[in-house]
Coordinates of C-alpha atoms and ligand atoms in Angstrom, one line a residue:
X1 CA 0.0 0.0 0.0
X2 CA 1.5 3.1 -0.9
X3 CA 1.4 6.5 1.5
X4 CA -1.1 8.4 -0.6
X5 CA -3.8 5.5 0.5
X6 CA -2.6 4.6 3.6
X7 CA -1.9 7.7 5.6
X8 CA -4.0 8.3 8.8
X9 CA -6.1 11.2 8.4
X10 CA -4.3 14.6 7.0
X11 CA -6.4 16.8 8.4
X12 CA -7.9 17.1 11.8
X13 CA -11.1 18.4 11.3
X14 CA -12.4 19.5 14.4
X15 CA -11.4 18.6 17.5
X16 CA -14.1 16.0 19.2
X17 CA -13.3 15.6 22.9
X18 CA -15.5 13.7 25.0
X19 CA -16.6 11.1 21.7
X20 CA -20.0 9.9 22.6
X21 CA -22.3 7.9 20.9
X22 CA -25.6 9.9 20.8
X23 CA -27.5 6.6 21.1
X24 CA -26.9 7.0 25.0
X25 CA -28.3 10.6 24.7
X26 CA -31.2 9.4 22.6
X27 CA -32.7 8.1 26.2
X28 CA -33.3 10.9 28.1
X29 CA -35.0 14.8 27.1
X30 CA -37.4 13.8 24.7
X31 CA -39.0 16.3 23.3
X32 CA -42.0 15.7 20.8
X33 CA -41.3 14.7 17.2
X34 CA -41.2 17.5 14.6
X35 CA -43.3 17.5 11.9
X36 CA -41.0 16.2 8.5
X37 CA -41.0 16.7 4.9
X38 CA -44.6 17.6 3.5
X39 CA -46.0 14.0 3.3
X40 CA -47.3 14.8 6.5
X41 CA -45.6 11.4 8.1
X42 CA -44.7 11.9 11.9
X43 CA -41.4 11.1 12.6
X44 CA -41.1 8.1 14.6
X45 CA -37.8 9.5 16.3
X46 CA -37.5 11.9 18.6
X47 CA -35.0 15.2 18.0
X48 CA -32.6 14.9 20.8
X49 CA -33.1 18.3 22.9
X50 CA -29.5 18.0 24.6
X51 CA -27.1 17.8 21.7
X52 CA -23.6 17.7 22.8
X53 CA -22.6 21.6 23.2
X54 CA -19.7 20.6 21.1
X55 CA -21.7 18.6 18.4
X56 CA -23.9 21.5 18.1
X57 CA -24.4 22.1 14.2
X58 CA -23.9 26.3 13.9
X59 CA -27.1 26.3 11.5
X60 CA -30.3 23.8 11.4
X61 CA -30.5 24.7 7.7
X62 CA -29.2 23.0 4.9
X63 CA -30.8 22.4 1.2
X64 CA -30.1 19.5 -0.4
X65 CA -30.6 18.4 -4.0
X66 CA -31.6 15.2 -4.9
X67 CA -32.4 13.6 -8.0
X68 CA -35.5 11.1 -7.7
X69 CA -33.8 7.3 -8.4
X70 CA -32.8 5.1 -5.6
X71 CA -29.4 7.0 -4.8
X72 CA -31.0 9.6 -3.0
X73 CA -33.2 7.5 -0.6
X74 CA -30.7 7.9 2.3
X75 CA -31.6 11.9 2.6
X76 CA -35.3 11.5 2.1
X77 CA -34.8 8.6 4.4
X78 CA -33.3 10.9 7.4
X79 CA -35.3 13.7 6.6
X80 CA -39.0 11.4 6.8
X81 CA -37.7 9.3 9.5
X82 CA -36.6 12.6 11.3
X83 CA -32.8 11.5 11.2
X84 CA -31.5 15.0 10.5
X85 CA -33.9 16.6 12.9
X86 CA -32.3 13.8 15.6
X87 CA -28.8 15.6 15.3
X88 CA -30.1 19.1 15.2
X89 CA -30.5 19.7 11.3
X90 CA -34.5 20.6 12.0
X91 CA -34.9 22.6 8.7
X92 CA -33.5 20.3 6.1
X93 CA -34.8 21.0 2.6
X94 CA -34.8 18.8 0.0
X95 CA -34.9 20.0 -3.6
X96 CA -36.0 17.9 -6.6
X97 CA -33.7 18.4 -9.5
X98 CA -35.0 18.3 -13.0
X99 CA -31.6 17.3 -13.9
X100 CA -27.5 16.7 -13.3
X101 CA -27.4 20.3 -15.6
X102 CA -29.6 21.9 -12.8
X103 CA -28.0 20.7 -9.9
X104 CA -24.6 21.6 -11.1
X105 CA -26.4 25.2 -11.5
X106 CA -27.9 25.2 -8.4
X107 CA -25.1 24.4 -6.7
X108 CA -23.0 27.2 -8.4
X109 CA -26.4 29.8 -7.5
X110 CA -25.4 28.5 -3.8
X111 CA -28.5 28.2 -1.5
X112 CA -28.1 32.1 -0.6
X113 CA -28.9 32.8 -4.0
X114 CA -31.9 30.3 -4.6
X115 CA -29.7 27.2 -5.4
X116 CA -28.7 23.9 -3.0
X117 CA -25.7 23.8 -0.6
X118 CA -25.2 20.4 -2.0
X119 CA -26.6 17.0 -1.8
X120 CA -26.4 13.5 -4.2
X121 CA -23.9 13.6 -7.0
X122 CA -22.6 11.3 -10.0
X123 CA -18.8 11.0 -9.8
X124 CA -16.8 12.6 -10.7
X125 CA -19.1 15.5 -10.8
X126 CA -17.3 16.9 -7.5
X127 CA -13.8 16.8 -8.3
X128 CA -14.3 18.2 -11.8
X129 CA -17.3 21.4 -10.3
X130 CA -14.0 21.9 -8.1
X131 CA -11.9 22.2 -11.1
X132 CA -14.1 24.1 -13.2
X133 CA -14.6 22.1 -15.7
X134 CA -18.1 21.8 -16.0
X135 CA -18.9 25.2 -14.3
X136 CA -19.9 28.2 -15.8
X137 CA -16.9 30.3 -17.2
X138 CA -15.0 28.0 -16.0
X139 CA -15.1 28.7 -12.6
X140 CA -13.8 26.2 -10.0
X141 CA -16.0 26.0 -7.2
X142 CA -14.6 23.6 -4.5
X143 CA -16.6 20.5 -2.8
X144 CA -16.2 18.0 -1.0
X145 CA -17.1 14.8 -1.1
X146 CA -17.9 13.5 2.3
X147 CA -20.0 9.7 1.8
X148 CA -21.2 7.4 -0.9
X149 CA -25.0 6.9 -1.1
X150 CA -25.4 3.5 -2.6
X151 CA -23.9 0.8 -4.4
X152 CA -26.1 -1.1 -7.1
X153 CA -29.9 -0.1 -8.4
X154 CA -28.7 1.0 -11.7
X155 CA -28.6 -1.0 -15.0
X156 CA -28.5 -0.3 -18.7
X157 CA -32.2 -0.2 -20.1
X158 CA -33.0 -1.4 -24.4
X159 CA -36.0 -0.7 -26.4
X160 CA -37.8 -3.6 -26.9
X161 CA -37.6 -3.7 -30.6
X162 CA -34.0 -5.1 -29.8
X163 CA -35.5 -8.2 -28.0
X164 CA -33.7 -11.5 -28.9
X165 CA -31.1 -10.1 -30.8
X166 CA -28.3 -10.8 -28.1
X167 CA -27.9 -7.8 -26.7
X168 CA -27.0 -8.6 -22.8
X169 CA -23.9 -8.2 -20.5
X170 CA -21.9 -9.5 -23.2
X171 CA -22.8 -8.3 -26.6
X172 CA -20.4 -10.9 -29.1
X173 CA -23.9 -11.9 -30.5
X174 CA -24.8 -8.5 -30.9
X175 CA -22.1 -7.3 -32.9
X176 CA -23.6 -7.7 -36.7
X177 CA -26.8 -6.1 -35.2
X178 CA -24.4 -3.1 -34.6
X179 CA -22.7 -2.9 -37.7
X180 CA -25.4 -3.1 -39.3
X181 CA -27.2 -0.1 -38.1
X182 CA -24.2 1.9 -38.3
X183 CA -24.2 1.1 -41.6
X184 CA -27.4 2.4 -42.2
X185 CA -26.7 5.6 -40.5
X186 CA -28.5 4.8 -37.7
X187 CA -26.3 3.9 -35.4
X188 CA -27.4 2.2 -32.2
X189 CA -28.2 5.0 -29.5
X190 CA -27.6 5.4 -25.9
X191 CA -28.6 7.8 -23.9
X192 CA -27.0 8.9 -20.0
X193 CA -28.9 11.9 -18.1
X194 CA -25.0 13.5 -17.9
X195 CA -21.7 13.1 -19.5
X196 CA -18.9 12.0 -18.5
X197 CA -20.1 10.6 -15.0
X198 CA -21.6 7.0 -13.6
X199 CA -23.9 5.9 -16.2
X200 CA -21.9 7.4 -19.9
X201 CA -19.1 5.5 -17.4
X202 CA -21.1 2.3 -17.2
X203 CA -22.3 2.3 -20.9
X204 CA -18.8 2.7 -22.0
X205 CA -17.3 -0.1 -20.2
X206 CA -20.1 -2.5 -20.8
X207 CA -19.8 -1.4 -24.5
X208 CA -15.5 -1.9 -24.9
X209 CA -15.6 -4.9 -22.9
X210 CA -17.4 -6.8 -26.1
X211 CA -14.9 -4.7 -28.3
X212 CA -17.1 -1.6 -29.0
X213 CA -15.8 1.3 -29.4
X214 CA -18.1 3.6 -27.6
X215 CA -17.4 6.5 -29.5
X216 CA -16.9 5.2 -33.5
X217 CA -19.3 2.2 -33.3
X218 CA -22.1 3.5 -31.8
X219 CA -23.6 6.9 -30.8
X220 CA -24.2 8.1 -26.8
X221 CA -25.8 11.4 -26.1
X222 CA -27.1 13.5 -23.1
X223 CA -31.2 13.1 -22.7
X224 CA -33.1 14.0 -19.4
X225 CA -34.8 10.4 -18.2
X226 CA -38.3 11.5 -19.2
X227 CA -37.8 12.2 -22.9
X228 CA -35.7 8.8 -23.1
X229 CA -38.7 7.0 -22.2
X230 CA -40.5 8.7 -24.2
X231 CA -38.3 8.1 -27.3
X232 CA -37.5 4.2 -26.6
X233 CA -41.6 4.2 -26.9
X234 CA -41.2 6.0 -30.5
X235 CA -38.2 3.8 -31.4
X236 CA -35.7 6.8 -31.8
X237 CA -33.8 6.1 -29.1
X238 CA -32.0 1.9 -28.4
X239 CA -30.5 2.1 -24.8
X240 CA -30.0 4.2 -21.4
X241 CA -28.7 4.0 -18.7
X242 CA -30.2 4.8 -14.8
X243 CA -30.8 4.3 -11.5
X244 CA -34.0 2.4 -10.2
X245 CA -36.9 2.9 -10.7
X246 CA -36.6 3.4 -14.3
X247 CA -34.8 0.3 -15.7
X248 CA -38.0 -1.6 -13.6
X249 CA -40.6 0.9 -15.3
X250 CA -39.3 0.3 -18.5
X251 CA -39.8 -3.9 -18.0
X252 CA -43.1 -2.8 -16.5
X253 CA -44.5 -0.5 -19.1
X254 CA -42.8 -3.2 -22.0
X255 CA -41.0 -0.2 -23.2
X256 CA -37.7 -2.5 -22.7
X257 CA -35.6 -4.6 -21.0
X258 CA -32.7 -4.7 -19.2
X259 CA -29.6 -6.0 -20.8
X260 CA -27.8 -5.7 -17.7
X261 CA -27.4 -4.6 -13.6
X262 CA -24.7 -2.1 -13.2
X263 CA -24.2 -4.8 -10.2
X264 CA -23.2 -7.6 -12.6
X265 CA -20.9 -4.9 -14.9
X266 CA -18.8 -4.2 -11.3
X267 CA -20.6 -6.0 -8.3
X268 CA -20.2 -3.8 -5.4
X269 CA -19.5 -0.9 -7.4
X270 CA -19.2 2.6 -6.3
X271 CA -22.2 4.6 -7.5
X272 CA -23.5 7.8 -6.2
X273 CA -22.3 10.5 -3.3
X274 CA -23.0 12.6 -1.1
X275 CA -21.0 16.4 -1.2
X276 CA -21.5 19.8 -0.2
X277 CA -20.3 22.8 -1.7
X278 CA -16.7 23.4 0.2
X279 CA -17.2 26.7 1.6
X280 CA -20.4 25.4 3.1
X281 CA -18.9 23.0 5.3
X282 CA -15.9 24.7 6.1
X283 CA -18.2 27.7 7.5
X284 CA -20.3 24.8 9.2
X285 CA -18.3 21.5 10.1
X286 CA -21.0 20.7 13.5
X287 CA -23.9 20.9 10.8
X288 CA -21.8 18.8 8.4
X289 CA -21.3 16.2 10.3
X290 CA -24.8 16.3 11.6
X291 CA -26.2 15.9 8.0
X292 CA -23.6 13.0 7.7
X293 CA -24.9 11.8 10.7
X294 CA -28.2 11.7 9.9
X295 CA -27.6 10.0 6.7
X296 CA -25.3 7.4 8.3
X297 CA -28.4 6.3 10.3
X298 CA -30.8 6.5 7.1
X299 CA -28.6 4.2 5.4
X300 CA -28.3 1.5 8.4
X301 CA -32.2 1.7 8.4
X302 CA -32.3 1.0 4.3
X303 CA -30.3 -1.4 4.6
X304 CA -33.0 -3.5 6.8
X305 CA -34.4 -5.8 4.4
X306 CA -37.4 -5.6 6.6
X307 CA -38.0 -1.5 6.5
X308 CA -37.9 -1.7 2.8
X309 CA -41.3 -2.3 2.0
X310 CA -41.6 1.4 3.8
X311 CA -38.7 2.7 2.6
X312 CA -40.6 2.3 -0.8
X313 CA -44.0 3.5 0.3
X314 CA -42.3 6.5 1.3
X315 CA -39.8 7.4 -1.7
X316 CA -43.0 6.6 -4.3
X317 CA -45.4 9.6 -2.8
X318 CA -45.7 12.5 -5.3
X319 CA -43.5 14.7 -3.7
X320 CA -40.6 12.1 -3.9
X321 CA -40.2 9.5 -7.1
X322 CA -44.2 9.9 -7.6
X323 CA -44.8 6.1 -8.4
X324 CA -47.6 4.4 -9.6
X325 CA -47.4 1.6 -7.3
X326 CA -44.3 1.3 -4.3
X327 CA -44.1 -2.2 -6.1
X328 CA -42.3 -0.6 -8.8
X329 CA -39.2 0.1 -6.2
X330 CA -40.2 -2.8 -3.7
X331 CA -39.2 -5.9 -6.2
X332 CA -35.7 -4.4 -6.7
X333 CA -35.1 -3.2 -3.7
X334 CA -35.2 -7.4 -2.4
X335 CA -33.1 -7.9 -5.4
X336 CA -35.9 -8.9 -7.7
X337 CA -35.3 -8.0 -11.2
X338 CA -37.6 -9.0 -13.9
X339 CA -35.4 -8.5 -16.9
X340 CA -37.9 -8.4 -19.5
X341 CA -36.4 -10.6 -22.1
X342 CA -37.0 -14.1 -19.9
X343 CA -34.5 -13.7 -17.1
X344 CA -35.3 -12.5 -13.8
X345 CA -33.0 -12.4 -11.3
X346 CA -34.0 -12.8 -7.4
X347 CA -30.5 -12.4 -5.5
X348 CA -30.6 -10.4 -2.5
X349 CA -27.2 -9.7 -3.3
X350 CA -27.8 -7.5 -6.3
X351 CA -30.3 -5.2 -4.2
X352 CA -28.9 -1.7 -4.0
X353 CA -26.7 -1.5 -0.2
X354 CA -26.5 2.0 1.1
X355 CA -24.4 0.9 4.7
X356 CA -22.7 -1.8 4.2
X357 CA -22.0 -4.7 1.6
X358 CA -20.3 -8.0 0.7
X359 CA -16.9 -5.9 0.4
X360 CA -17.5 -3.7 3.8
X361 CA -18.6 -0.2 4.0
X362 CA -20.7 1.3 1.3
X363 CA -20.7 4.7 2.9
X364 CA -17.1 5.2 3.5
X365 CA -15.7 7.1 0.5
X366 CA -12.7 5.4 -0.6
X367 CA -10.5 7.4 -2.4
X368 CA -9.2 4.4 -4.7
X369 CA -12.9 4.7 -6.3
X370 CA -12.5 8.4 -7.1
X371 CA -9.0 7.3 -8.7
X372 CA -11.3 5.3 -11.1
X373 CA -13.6 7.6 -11.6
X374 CA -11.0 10.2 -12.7
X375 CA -8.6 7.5 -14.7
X376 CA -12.1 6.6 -16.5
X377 CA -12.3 10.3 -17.5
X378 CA -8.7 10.1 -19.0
X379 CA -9.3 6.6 -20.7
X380 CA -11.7 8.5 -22.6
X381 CA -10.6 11.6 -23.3
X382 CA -12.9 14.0 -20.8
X383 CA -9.1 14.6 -18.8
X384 CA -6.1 15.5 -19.9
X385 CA -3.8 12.3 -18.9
X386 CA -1.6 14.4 -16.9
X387 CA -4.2 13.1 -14.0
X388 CA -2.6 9.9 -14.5
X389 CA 0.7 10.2 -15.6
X390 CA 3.4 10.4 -13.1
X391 CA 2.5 8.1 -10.7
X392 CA -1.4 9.8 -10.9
X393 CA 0.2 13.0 -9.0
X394 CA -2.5 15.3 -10.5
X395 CA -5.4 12.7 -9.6
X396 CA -4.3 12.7 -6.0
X397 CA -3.7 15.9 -5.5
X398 CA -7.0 16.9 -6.3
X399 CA -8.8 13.5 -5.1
X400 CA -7.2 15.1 -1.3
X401 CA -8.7 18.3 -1.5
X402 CA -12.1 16.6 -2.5
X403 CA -12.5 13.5 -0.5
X404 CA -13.2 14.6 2.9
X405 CA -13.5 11.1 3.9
X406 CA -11.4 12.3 7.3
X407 CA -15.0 14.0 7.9
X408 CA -16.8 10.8 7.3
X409 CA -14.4 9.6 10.2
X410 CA -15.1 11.8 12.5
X411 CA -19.1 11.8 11.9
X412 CA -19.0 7.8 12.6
X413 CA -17.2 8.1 16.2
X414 CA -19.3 10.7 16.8
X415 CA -22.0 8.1 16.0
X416 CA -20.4 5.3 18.1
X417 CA -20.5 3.4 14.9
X418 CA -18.4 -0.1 15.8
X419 CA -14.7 0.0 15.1
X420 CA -14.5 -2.7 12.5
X421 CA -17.4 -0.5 10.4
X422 CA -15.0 2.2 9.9
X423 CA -12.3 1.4 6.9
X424 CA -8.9 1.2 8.0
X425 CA -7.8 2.2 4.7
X426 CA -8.1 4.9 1.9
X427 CA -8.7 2.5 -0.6
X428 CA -10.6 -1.0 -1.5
X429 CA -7.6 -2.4 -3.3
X430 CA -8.2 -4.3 -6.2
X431 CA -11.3 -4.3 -8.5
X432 CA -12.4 -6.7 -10.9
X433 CA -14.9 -6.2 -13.2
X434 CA -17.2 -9.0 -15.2
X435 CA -14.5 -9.2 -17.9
X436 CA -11.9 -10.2 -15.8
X437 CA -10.0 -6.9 -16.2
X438 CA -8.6 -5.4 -13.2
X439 CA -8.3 -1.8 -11.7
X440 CA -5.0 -1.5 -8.9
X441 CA -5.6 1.7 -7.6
X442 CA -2.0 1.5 -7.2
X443 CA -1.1 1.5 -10.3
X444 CA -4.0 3.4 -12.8
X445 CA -1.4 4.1 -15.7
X446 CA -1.1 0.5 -16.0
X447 CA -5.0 -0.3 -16.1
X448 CA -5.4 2.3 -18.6
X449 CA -2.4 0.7 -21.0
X450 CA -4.4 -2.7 -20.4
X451 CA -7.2 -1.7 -21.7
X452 CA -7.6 -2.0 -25.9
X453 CA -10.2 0.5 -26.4
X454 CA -9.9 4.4 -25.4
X455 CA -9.0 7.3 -26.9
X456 CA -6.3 8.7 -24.3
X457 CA -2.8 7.8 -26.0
X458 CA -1.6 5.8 -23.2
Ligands
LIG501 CA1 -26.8 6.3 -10.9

């Protein structure tokens, strides 16, 4: 293990005499539950009226943006449940998104000027906001990133028109199909809701690994989830990729099927984050790790296979996913996938984990998966290589000004969360993905030369 992942935590945050867990405080001084969110539910947990003086967030306030798939259940989770309320954060707003392009804005605007503080991100949305290169003008606005959200509960979607012609995790049968439309100048389309983050990342490795290229062979483009939809229904558009509960929908509404879980592309894979704009926290590190906090908790309680029958009934109100039926979310979330082309899956470990999975913690940040993130942007040309180069020098420099995970630290002893729940170690080591490639976080320059297609020159 080399220093950049090993070394103990850079930066002391705050200093936190007198750890507690607040689960002892929780006992006593009840006051009476606050009123959350505007589903009119009554929290069933009670805000705790002695907070630690020194765990006392500086603001209750705090507005979060969310997008409405399964990545952002943990903050509607601790706002309904009242888990934000529990360690002081009593005015929590969350704020639909009508898409990646809008948060980004919002989060520029600030929540002082109308916009969101922060809230659930693709990666690496945060490290390149910080370095500008998606903002407006091109100005860097730092974040940080401070926990994951989720692993699993996304999955590439296909118009049904495609059905039969071996189009699945591994596309070998699917090649002349390909070919054939690019032929005809209508080259097989996939859409992502943002580029150059999770799901144009997931399309493009599930794509190269059958030797596609993603960017000659076939055509991938930006479109918001709705209009997708409504093109695979028109037969304009062939594939997208999202988060639950749209690959589900899709099967439901036989609009498409799924030709595969992001959870069989990379099983245990990171997917979306939490992370705040960093002025924000650095003017409010009590609230911070309040909010983190309060999502910690949310996520233990989503991962109860038993409170997710609830978890659903809550996220598929109007105000939140605005479902048809909390069936639409319940099936996946026990790891029930119909895939809509004969194969259904029913494997509670492909269910999306938000605390905890078969590899350890879910919510810990590691920083080897922003190292993938970022050496995914180089492999295809979105980042200069210089991140990589050099022993990745450029990557980690700015993956340690973004990953706060020595705030994520701090939050879960504040928690009393057990010992052997909190990583040891700034990275996961190792990944393997389904075609037998592997990513050594250690050495990125070498995964990228491994790999046959991309368009950096490495
Ligand atoms: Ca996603």
């Amino acid at each position: 293990m080399t220093e950049f992942f090993n070394q103990v935590s850079r930066r002391k945050f705050i200093v936190t005499a007198g750890i507690s867990t607040s689960a002892v405080l929780l006992k006593g001084c009840l006051v009476n539950p606050p009123e959350t969110g505007n589903t009119g539910r009554k929290s069933s947990i009670e805000p705790v009226a002695n907070i630690k003086p020194e765990q006392k967030p500086e603001t209750t306030k705090a507005k979060l943006g969310y997008i409405p798939i399964v990545e952002s259940a943990p903050l509607i989770i601790a706002q309904e449940k009242g888990f934000f309320a529990k360690y002081g954060m009593t005015e929590v707003e969350l704020s639909k998104q009508a898409s990646w392009g809008s948060a980004r804005d919002n989060l520029e605007i600030g929540s002082q000027g109308g916009g969101i503080d922060g809230g659930q991100w693709q990666m690496p949305m945060p490290h390149l906001i910080t370095e500008g290169l998606i903002t407006k003008g091109n100005k860097p606005i730092p974040m940080y990133v401070l926990a994951q959200l989720v692993t699993h509960g996304n999955g590439i979607a296909i118009a049904n028109k495609h059905l039969g012609k071996g189009i699945s995790l591994k596309l070998d049968t699917a090649k002349p199909l390909l070919s054939q439309l690019k032929s005809a100048n209508t080259p097989f389309t996939a859409a992502f809701t943002f580029p150059h983050v999770n799901q144009d990342l997931w399309l493009r490795y599930w794509l190269s690994a059958s030797g596609i290229d993603p960017d000659t062979d076939v055509k991938l483009l930006t479109v918001p989830a709705a209009q997708t939809v409504a093109n695979m229904k028109t037969g304009t558009m062939d594939a997208f990729s999202t988060g639950d509960p749209w690959p589900f929908r899709l099967v439901n509404d036989k609009i498409g099927f799924m030709a595969a879980l992001t959870a069989e592309i990379w099983k245990n894979h990171p997917e979306e984050y939490f992370a705040m704009r960093g002025d924000w926290v650095d003017q409010n590190p009590k609230a911070t790790k309040a909010l983190l906090k309060g999502i910690m908790e949310a996520q233990q309680w989503l991962d109860k296979f038993e409170n997710r029958q609830e978890a659903a009934e809550i996220l598929a109100v109007k105000k939140y996913f605005g479902l048809s039926s909390p069936q639409v979310l319940a099936n996946p979330y026990q790891g029930k996938y119909d895939m809509g082309d004969g194969r259904k899956i029913d494997d509670k470990s492909m269910a999306a984990y938000y605390w905890k999975d078969e590899k350890g913690s879910v919510s810990y940040p590691y920083q080897s998966h922003d190292l993938w993130f970022i050496t995914e942007n180089v492999r295809w040309g979105f980042l200069p290589k210089d991140y990589i180069t050099n022993g990745a020098a450029k990557a980690k420099e700015l993956i340690k000004k973004v990953n706060r995970e020595d705030i994520w630290q701090e939050a879960a002893k504040e928690l009393g969360i057990a010992a052997t729940d909190i990583p040891s170690s700034k990275s996961r080591g190792v990944e393997t993905f389904f075609d037998g490639i592997k990513f050594d976080p250690e050495k990125p320059e070498e995964y990228l030369k491994s790999l046959k297609i991309k368009k950096a020159g490495i």
